Short mmCIF file of C-alpha atoms in Angstrom, two decimals:
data_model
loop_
_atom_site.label_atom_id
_atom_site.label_comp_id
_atom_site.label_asym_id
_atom_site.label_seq_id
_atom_site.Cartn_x
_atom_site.Cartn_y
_atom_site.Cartn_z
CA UNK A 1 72.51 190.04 260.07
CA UNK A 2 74.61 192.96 258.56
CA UNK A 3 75.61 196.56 260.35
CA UNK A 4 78.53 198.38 259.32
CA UNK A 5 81.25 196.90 261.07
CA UNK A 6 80.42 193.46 259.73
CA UNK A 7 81.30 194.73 256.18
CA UNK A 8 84.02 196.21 257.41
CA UNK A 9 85.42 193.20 258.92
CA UNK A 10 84.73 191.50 255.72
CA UNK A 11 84.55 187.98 256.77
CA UNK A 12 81.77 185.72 254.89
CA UNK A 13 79.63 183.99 257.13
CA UNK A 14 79.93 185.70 260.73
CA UNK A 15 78.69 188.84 261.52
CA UNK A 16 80.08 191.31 264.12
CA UNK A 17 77.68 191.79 267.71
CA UNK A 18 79.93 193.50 269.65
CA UNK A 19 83.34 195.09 270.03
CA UNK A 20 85.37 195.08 273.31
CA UNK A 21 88.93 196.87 273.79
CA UNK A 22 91.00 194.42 276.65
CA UNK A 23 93.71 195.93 278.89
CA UNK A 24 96.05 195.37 276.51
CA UNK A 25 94.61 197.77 274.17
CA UNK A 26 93.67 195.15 270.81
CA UNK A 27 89.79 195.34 269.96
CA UNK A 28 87.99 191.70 270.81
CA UNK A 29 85.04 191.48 268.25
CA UNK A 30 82.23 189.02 269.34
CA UNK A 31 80.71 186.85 266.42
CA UNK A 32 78.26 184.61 265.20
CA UNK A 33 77.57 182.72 262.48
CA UNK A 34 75.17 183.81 260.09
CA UNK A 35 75.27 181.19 256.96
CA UNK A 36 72.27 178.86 257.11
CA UNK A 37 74.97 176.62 255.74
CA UNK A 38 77.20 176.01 258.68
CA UNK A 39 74.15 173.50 260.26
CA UNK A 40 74.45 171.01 257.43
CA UNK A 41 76.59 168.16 258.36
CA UNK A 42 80.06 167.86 256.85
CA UNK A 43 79.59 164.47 256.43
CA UNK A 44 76.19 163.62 255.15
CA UNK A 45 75.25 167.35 254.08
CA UNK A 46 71.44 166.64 256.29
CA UNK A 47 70.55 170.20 257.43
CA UNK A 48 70.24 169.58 261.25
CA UNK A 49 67.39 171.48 263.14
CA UNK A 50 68.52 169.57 266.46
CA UNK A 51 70.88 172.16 268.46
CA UNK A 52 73.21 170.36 271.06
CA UNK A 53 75.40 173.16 272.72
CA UNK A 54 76.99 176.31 272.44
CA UNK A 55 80.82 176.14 271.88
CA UNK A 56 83.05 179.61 271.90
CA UNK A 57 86.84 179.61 269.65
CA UNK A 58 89.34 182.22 269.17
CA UNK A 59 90.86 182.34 266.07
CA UNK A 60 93.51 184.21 265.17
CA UNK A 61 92.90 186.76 262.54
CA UNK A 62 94.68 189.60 260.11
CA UNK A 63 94.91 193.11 261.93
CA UNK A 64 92.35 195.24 260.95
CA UNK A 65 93.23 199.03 260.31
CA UNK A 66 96.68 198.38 261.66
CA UNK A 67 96.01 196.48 264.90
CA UNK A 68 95.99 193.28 265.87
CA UNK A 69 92.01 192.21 266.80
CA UNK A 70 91.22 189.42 268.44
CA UNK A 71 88.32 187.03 267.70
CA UNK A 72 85.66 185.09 269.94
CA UNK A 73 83.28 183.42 267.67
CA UNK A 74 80.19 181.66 269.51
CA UNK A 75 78.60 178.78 267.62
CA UNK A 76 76.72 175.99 268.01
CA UNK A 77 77.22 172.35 268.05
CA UNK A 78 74.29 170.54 266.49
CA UNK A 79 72.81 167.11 266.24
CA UNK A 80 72.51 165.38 263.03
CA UNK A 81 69.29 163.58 262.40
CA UNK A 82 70.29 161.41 259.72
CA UNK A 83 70.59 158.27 261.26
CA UNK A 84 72.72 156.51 258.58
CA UNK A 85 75.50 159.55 258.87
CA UNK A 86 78.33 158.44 261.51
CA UNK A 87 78.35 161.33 262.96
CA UNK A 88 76.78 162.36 265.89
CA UNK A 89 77.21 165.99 266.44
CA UNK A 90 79.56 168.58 264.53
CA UNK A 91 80.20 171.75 264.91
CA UNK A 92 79.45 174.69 263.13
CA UNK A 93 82.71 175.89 259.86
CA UNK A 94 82.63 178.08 257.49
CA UNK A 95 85.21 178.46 253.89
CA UNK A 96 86.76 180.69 255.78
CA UNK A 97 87.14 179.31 259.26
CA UNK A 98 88.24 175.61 258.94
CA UNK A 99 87.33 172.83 261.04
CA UNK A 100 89.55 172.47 263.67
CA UNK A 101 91.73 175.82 262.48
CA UNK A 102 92.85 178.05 264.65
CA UNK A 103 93.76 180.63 262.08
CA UNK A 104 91.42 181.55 259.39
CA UNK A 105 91.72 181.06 256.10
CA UNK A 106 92.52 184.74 255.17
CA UNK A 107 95.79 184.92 257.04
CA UNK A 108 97.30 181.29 256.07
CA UNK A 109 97.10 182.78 252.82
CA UNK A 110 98.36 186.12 253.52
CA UNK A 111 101.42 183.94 255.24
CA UNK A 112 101.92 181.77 252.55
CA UNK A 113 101.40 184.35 249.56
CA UNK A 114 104.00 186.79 251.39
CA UNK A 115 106.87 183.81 251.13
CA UNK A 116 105.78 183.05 247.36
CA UNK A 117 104.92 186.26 245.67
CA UNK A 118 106.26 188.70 248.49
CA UNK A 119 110.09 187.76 248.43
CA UNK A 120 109.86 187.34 252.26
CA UNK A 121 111.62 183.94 253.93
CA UNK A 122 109.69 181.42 256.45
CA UNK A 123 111.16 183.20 259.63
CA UNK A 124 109.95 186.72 258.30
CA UNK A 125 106.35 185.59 257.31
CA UNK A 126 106.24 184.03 260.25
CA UNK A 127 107.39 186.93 262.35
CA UNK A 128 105.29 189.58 260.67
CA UNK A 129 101.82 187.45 261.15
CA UNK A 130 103.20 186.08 264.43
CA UNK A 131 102.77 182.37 264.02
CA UNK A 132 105.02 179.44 264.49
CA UNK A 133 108.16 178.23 261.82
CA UNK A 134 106.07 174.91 260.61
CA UNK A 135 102.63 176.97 260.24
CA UNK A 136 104.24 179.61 258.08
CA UNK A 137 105.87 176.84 256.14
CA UNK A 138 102.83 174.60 255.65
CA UNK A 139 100.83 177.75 254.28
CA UNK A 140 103.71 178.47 251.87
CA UNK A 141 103.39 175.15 251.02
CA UNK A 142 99.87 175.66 250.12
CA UNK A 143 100.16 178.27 248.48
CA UNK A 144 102.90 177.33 246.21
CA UNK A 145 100.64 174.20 245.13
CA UNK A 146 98.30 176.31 244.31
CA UNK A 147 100.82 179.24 242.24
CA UNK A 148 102.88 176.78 240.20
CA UNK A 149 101.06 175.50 237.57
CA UNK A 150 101.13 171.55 237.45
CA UNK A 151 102.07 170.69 234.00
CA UNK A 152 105.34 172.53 232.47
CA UNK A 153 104.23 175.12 229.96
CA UNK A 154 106.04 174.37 226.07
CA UNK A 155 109.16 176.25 225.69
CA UNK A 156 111.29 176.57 222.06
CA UNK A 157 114.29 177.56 223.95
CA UNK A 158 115.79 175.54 226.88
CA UNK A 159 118.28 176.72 229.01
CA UNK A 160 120.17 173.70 231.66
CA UNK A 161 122.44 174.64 234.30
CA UNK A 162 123.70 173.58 237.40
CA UNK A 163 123.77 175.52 240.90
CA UNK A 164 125.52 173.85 244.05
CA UNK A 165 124.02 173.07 247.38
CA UNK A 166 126.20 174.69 249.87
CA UNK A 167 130.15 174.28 250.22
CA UNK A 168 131.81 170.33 249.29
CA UNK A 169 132.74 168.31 252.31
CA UNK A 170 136.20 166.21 252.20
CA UNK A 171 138.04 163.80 254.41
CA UNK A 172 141.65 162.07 254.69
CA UNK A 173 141.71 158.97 253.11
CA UNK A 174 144.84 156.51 252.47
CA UNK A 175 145.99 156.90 248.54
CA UNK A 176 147.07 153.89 246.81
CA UNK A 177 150.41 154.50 247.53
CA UNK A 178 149.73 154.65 250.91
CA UNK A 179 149.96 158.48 251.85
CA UNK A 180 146.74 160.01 252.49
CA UNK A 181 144.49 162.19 249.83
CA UNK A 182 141.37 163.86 249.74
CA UNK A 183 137.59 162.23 249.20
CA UNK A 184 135.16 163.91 248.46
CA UNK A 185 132.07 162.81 251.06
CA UNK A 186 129.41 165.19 249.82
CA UNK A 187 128.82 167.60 246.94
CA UNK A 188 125.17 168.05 246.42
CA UNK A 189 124.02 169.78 242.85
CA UNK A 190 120.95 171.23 242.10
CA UNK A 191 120.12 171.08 237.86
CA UNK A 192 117.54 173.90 237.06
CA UNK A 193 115.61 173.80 233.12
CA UNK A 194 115.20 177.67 232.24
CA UNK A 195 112.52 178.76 229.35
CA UNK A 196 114.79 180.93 227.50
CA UNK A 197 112.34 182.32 224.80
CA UNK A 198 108.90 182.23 226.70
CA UNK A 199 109.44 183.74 230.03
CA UNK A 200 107.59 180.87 231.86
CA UNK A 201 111.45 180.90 233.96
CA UNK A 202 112.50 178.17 236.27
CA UNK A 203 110.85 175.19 234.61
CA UNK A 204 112.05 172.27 237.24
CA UNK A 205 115.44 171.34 239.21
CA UNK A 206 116.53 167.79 239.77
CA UNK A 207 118.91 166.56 242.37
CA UNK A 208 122.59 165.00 240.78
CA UNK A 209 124.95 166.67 238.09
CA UNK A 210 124.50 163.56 236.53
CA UNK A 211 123.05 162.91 232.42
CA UNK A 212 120.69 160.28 233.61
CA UNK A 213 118.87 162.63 236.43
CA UNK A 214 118.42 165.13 233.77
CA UNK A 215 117.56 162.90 231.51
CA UNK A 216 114.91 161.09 233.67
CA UNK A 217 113.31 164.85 234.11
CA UNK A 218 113.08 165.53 230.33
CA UNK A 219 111.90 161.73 229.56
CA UNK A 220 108.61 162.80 232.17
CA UNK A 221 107.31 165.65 229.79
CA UNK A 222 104.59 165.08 227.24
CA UNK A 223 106.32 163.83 223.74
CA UNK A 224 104.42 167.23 222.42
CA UNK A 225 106.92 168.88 224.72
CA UNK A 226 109.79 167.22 224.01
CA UNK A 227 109.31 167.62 220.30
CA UNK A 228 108.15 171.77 220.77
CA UNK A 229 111.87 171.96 222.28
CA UNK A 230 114.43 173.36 219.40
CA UNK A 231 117.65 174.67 220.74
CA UNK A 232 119.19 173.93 224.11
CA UNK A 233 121.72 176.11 225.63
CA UNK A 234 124.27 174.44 227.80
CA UNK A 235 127.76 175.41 229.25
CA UNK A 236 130.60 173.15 228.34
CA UNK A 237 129.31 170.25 230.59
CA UNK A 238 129.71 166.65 228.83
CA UNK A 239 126.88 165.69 231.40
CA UNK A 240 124.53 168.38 229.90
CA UNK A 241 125.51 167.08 226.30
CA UNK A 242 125.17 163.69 226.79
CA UNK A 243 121.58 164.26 228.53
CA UNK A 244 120.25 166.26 225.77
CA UNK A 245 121.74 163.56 222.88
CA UNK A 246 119.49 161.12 224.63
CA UNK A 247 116.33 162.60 225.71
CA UNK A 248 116.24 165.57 222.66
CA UNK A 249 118.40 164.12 220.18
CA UNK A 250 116.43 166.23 217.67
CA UNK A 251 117.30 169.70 219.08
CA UNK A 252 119.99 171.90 218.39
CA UNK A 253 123.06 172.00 221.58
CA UNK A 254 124.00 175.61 221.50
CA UNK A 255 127.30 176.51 224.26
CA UNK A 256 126.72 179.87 225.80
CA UNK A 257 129.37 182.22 224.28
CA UNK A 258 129.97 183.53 228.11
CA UNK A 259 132.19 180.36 229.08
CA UNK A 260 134.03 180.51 226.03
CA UNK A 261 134.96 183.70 226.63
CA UNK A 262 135.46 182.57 230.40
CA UNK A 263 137.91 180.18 229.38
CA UNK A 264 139.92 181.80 227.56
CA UNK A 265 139.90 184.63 230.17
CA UNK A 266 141.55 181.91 232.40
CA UNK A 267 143.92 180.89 230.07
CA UNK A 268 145.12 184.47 229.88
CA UNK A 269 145.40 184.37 233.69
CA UNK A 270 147.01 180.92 234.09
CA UNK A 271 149.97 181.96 231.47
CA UNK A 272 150.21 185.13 233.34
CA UNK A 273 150.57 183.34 236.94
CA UNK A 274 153.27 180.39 235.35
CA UNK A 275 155.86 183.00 233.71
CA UNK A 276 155.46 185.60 236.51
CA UNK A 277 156.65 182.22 238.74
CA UNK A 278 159.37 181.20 236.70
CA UNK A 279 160.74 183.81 236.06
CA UNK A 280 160.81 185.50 239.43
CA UNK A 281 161.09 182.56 241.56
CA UNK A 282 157.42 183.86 243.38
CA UNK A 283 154.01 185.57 242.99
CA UNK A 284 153.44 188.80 241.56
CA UNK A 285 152.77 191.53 243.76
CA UNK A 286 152.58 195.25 244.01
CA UNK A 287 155.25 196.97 241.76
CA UNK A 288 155.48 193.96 239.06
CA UNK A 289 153.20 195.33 236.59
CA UNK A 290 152.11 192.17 234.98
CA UNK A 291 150.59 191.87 238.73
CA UNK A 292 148.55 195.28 238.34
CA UNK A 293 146.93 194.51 234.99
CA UNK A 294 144.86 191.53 235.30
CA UNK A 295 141.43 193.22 235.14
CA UNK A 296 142.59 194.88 232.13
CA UNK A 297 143.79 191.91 230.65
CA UNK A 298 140.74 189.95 230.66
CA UNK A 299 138.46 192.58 229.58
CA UNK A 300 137.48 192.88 225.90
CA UNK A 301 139.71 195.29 223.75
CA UNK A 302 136.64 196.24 221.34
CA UNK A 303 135.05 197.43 225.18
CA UNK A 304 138.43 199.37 226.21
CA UNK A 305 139.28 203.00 225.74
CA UNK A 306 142.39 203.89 223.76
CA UNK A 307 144.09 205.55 226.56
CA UNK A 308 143.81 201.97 228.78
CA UNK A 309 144.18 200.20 225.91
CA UNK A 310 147.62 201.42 224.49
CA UNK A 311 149.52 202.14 227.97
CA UNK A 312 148.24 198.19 228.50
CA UNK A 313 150.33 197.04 225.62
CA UNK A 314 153.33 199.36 226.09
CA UNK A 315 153.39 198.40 229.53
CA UNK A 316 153.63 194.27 228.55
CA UNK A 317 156.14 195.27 226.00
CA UNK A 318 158.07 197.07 228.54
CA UNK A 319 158.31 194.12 230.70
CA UNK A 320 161.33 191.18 230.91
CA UNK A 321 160.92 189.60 227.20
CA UNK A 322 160.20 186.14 229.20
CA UNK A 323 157.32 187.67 230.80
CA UNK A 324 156.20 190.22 228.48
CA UNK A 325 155.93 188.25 225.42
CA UNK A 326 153.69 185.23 226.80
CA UNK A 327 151.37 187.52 228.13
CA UNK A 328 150.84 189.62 225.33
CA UNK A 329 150.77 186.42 222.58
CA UNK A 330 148.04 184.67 225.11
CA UNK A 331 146.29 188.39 225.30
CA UNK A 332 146.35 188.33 221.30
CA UNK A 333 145.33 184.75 220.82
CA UNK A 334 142.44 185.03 223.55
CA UNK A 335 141.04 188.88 221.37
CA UNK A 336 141.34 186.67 217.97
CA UNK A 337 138.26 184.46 219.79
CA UNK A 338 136.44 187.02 221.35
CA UNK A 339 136.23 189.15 217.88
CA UNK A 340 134.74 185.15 216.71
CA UNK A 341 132.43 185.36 219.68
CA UNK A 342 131.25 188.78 218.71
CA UNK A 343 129.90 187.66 215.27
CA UNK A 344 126.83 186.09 217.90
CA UNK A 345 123.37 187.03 216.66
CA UNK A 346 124.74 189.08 213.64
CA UNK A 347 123.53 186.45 211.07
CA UNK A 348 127.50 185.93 209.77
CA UNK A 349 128.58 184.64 206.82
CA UNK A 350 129.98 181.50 206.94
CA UNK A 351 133.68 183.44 205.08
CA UNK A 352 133.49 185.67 208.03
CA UNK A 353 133.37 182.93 210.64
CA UNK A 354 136.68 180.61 209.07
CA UNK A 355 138.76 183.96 208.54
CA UNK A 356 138.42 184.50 212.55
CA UNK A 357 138.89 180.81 213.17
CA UNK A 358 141.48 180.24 211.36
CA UNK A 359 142.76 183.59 212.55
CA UNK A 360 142.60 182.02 216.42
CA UNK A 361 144.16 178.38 215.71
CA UNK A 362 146.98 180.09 214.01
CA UNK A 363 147.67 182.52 216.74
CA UNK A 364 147.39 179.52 219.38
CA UNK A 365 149.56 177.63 217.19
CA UNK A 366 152.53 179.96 216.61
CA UNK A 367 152.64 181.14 220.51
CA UNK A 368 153.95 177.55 221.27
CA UNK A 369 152.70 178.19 224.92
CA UNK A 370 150.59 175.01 226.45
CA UNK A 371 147.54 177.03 227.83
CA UNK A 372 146.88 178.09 224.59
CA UNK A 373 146.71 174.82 222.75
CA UNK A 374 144.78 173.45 225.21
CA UNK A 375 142.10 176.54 225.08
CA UNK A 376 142.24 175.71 220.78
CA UNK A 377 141.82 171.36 221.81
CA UNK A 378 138.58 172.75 223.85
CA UNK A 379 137.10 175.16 221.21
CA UNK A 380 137.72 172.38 218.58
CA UNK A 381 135.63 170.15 220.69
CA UNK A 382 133.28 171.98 220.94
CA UNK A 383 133.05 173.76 217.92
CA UNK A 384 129.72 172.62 216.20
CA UNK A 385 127.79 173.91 219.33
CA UNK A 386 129.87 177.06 219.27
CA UNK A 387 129.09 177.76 216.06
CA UNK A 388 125.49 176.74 216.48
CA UNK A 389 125.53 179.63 219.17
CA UNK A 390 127.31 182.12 217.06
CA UNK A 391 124.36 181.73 213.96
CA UNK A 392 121.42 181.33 216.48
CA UNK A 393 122.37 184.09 219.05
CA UNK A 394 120.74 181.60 221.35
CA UNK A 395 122.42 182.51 224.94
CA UNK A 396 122.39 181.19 228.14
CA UNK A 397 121.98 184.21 230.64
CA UNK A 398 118.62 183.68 231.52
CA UNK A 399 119.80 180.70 233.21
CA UNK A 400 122.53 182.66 234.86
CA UNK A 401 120.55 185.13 236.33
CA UNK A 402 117.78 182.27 237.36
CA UNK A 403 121.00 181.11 239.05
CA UNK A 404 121.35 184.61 241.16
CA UNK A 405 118.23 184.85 242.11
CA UNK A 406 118.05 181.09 243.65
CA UNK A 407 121.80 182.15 245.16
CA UNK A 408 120.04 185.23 246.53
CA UNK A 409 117.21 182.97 248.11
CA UNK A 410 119.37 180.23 249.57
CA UNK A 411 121.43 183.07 251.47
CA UNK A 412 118.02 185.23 252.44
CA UNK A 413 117.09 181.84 254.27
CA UNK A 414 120.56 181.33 255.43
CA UNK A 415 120.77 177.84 253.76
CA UNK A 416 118.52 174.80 252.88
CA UNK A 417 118.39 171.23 254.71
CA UNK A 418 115.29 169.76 252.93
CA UNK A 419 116.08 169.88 249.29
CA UNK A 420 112.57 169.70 248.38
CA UNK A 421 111.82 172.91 250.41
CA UNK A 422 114.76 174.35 248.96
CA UNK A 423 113.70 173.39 245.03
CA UNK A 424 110.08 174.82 246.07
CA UNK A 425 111.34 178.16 247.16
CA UNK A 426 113.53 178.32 244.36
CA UNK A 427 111.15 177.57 241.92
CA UNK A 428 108.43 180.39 243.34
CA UNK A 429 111.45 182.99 243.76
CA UNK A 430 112.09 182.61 239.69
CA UNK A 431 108.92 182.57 238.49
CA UNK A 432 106.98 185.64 240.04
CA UNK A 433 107.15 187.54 237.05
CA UNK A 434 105.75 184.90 234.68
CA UNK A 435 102.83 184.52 237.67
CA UNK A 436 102.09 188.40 237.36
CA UNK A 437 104.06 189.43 240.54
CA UNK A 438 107.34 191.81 238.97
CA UNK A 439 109.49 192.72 241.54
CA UNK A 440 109.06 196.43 242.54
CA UNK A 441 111.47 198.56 244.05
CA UNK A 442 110.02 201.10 246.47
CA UNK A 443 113.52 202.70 247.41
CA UNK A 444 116.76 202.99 246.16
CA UNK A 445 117.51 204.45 242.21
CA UNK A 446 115.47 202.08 240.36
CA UNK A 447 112.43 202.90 242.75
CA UNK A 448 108.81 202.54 240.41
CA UNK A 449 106.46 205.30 241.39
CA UNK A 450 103.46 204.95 243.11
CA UNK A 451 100.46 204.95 240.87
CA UNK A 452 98.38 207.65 241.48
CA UNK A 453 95.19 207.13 243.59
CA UNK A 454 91.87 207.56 242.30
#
């Protein structure tokens, strides 16, 4: 049975007999099955010629041209003849109508595929298509199962990095000395493995910022995997290091050059904050000009404009000598490293790279001030995989901005309480583009045109 408005409805196996507008204005379209398949037996597959009764559902449906349509499909219950088959009678399904569904096939997926590929949350799929919290969820779920591919595509490049799950939780505790301190009761980590080089993003996130559940995540891979890895990007996190000594002990530990420079940004700031203390006997604040400059301060002088740049350092020179010098040795010290840090990816010689070292321990040496030596103790610790960084140009911002985007999803759903829905959601928010769904704008200045119709 076809007639037009069959094909236009456009679903396989039930054809369109009538079309009836209620009082509330949405279209009711009467069906009935026309697949020859539906009357064999789900459970022995005997095609049954034995009809037992006529049975009438209403499934929900996607609105067609814009409105929502409501369906009343009439089918038949039939007898199965095979008398080995437990079943008695069944009624008639199609692919696209479950058993036992009350929405059809078509709109799960539309729910589920507008959570994974259409950057919408539960609530708002569930919403738009008008269904219930736990049947917009289960169709995401679905639909994620079937998105994400099941075995973790080989990456050169890994990226490991650590995002937390909502805010720490304390409580008063007595101390050993018998006053009272802080304990921490929960701080719950997520640990998400970035493809750096192959755009496959979010790989996997375990639970624990702990060596042995990142470990235990990198031991499950194929030993073809583990052995394709070559460099691994990490932040200055012993837990990261000690994880990849024991499950890659082969590849090269690179530290991202962006908490390098972080920390020495924050060494900057820390003598800025002691000497403004001691000296004044407070905080800065408005008027003390050591207080107005700490945005300059921590931004790169190869980046700065000479008419910021030279008011900056008149301006610290200008300032009480125990206040002024400090901040200006620490501001020295911290552009000797960043001019090392800027040697990344420009294939160095290895002259190039001890001249700026040695350039940076001697100017954290001869300040004398404690923040300093302590930034020099950390970048001789971790030197080999700073220097591994600087000759790879291997970086960790993919991970970073893996990290916004899960940030950006966790506050879209206004928090997580299952960590496995959470690590799902995160996990189809950071891999669209590898799946063939970019993110296009359709407002704003980075809005993609249209593409022209044909």
């Amino acid at each position: 049975m076809s007639n037009d408005t069959t094909r236009l409805f456009g679903l396989n196996g039930v054809a369109v007999v009538g079309v009836e507008v209620a009082d509330d204005d949405i279209p009711m379209l009467a069906l009935v099955t026309c697949d020859e398949q539906a009357r064999c037996c789900p459970g022995c597959g005997v095609r049954s010629e034995r009809p037992h009764s006529w049975v009438c559902t209403r499934p929900r449906d996607l609105p067609v041209a814009g409105r929502r349509t409501g369906l009343a499909w009439t089918k038949r219950r039939w007898r199965c003849l095979n008398q080995q088959c437990r079943r008695m009678t069944f009624t008639e399904s199609l692919p696209g109508i479950p058993p036992r569904s009350r929405l059809t096939s078509r709109l799960r997926t539309s729910i589920g595929e507008a959570v994974a590929n259409g950057r919408r949350t539960v609530v708002q799929s569930a919403r738009d298509h008008e269904v219930s919290w736990p049947v917009a969820n289960a169709a995401f779920t679905t639909a994620a199962q079937a998105a994400l591919p099941k075995d973790t595509p080989p990456v050169t490049h890994l990226g490991i990095d650590e995002t937390r799950r909502g805010k720490a939780k304390f409580r008063l505790v007595e101390g050993p000395d018998g006053g009272e301190v802080w304990e921490v009761v929960a701080d719950r980590w997520h640990v998400g493995l970035v493809d750096l080089s192959g755009g496959a993003g979010l790989l996997g996130q375990v639970e624990g910022h702990t060596a042995a559940s990142v470990s235990s995540w990198i031991d499950k891979q194929s030993a073809l995997w583990r052995a394709g890895v070559q460099v691994v990007a990490i932040d200055m996190c012993t837990v990261f290091k000690a994880a990849v000594r024991d499950s890659l002990p082969h590849a090269r530990l690179v530290v991202d050059r962006f908490h390098v420079a972080q920390l020495a940004n924050a060494a900057v700031t820390e003598v800025r904050r002691r000497v403004t203390v001691q000296h004044r006997g407070r905080r800065g604040r408005k008027g003390n000009r050591e207080w107005e400059l700490p945005n300059r301060l921590t931004r790169s002088a190869a980046r700065m404009h000479a008419d910021h740049l030279d008011p900056m350092v008149a301006d610290l020179k200008a300032l009480p000598k125990q206040i002024g010098e400090p901040i200006l040795a620490a501001w020295n010290c911290k552009e000797d490293l960043m001019d090392l840090l800027a040697l990344h990816g420009t294939n160095p010689d290895r002259t190039t790279i001890c001249r700026l070292l040695t350039a940076f321990y001697e100017s954290a040496a001869a300040s004398g001030l404690p923040e300093l030596e302590r930034l020099a103790t950390t970048v001789s610790t971790w030197w080999p995989q700073i220097l591994a960084a600087i000759t790879t140009g291997v970086t960790n911002a993919a991970s970073e901005g893996i990290n916004r985007a899960i940030k950006t999803d966790a506050r879209c759903a206004y928090g997580y309480r299952n960590p496995v829905n959470q690590r799902r959601r995160a996990r189809c928010a950071t891999t669209r583009r590898a799946r063939g769904h970019p993110a296009t704008r359709t407002s704003g200045r980075h809005a993609q045109p249209r593409k022209p119709s044909i």
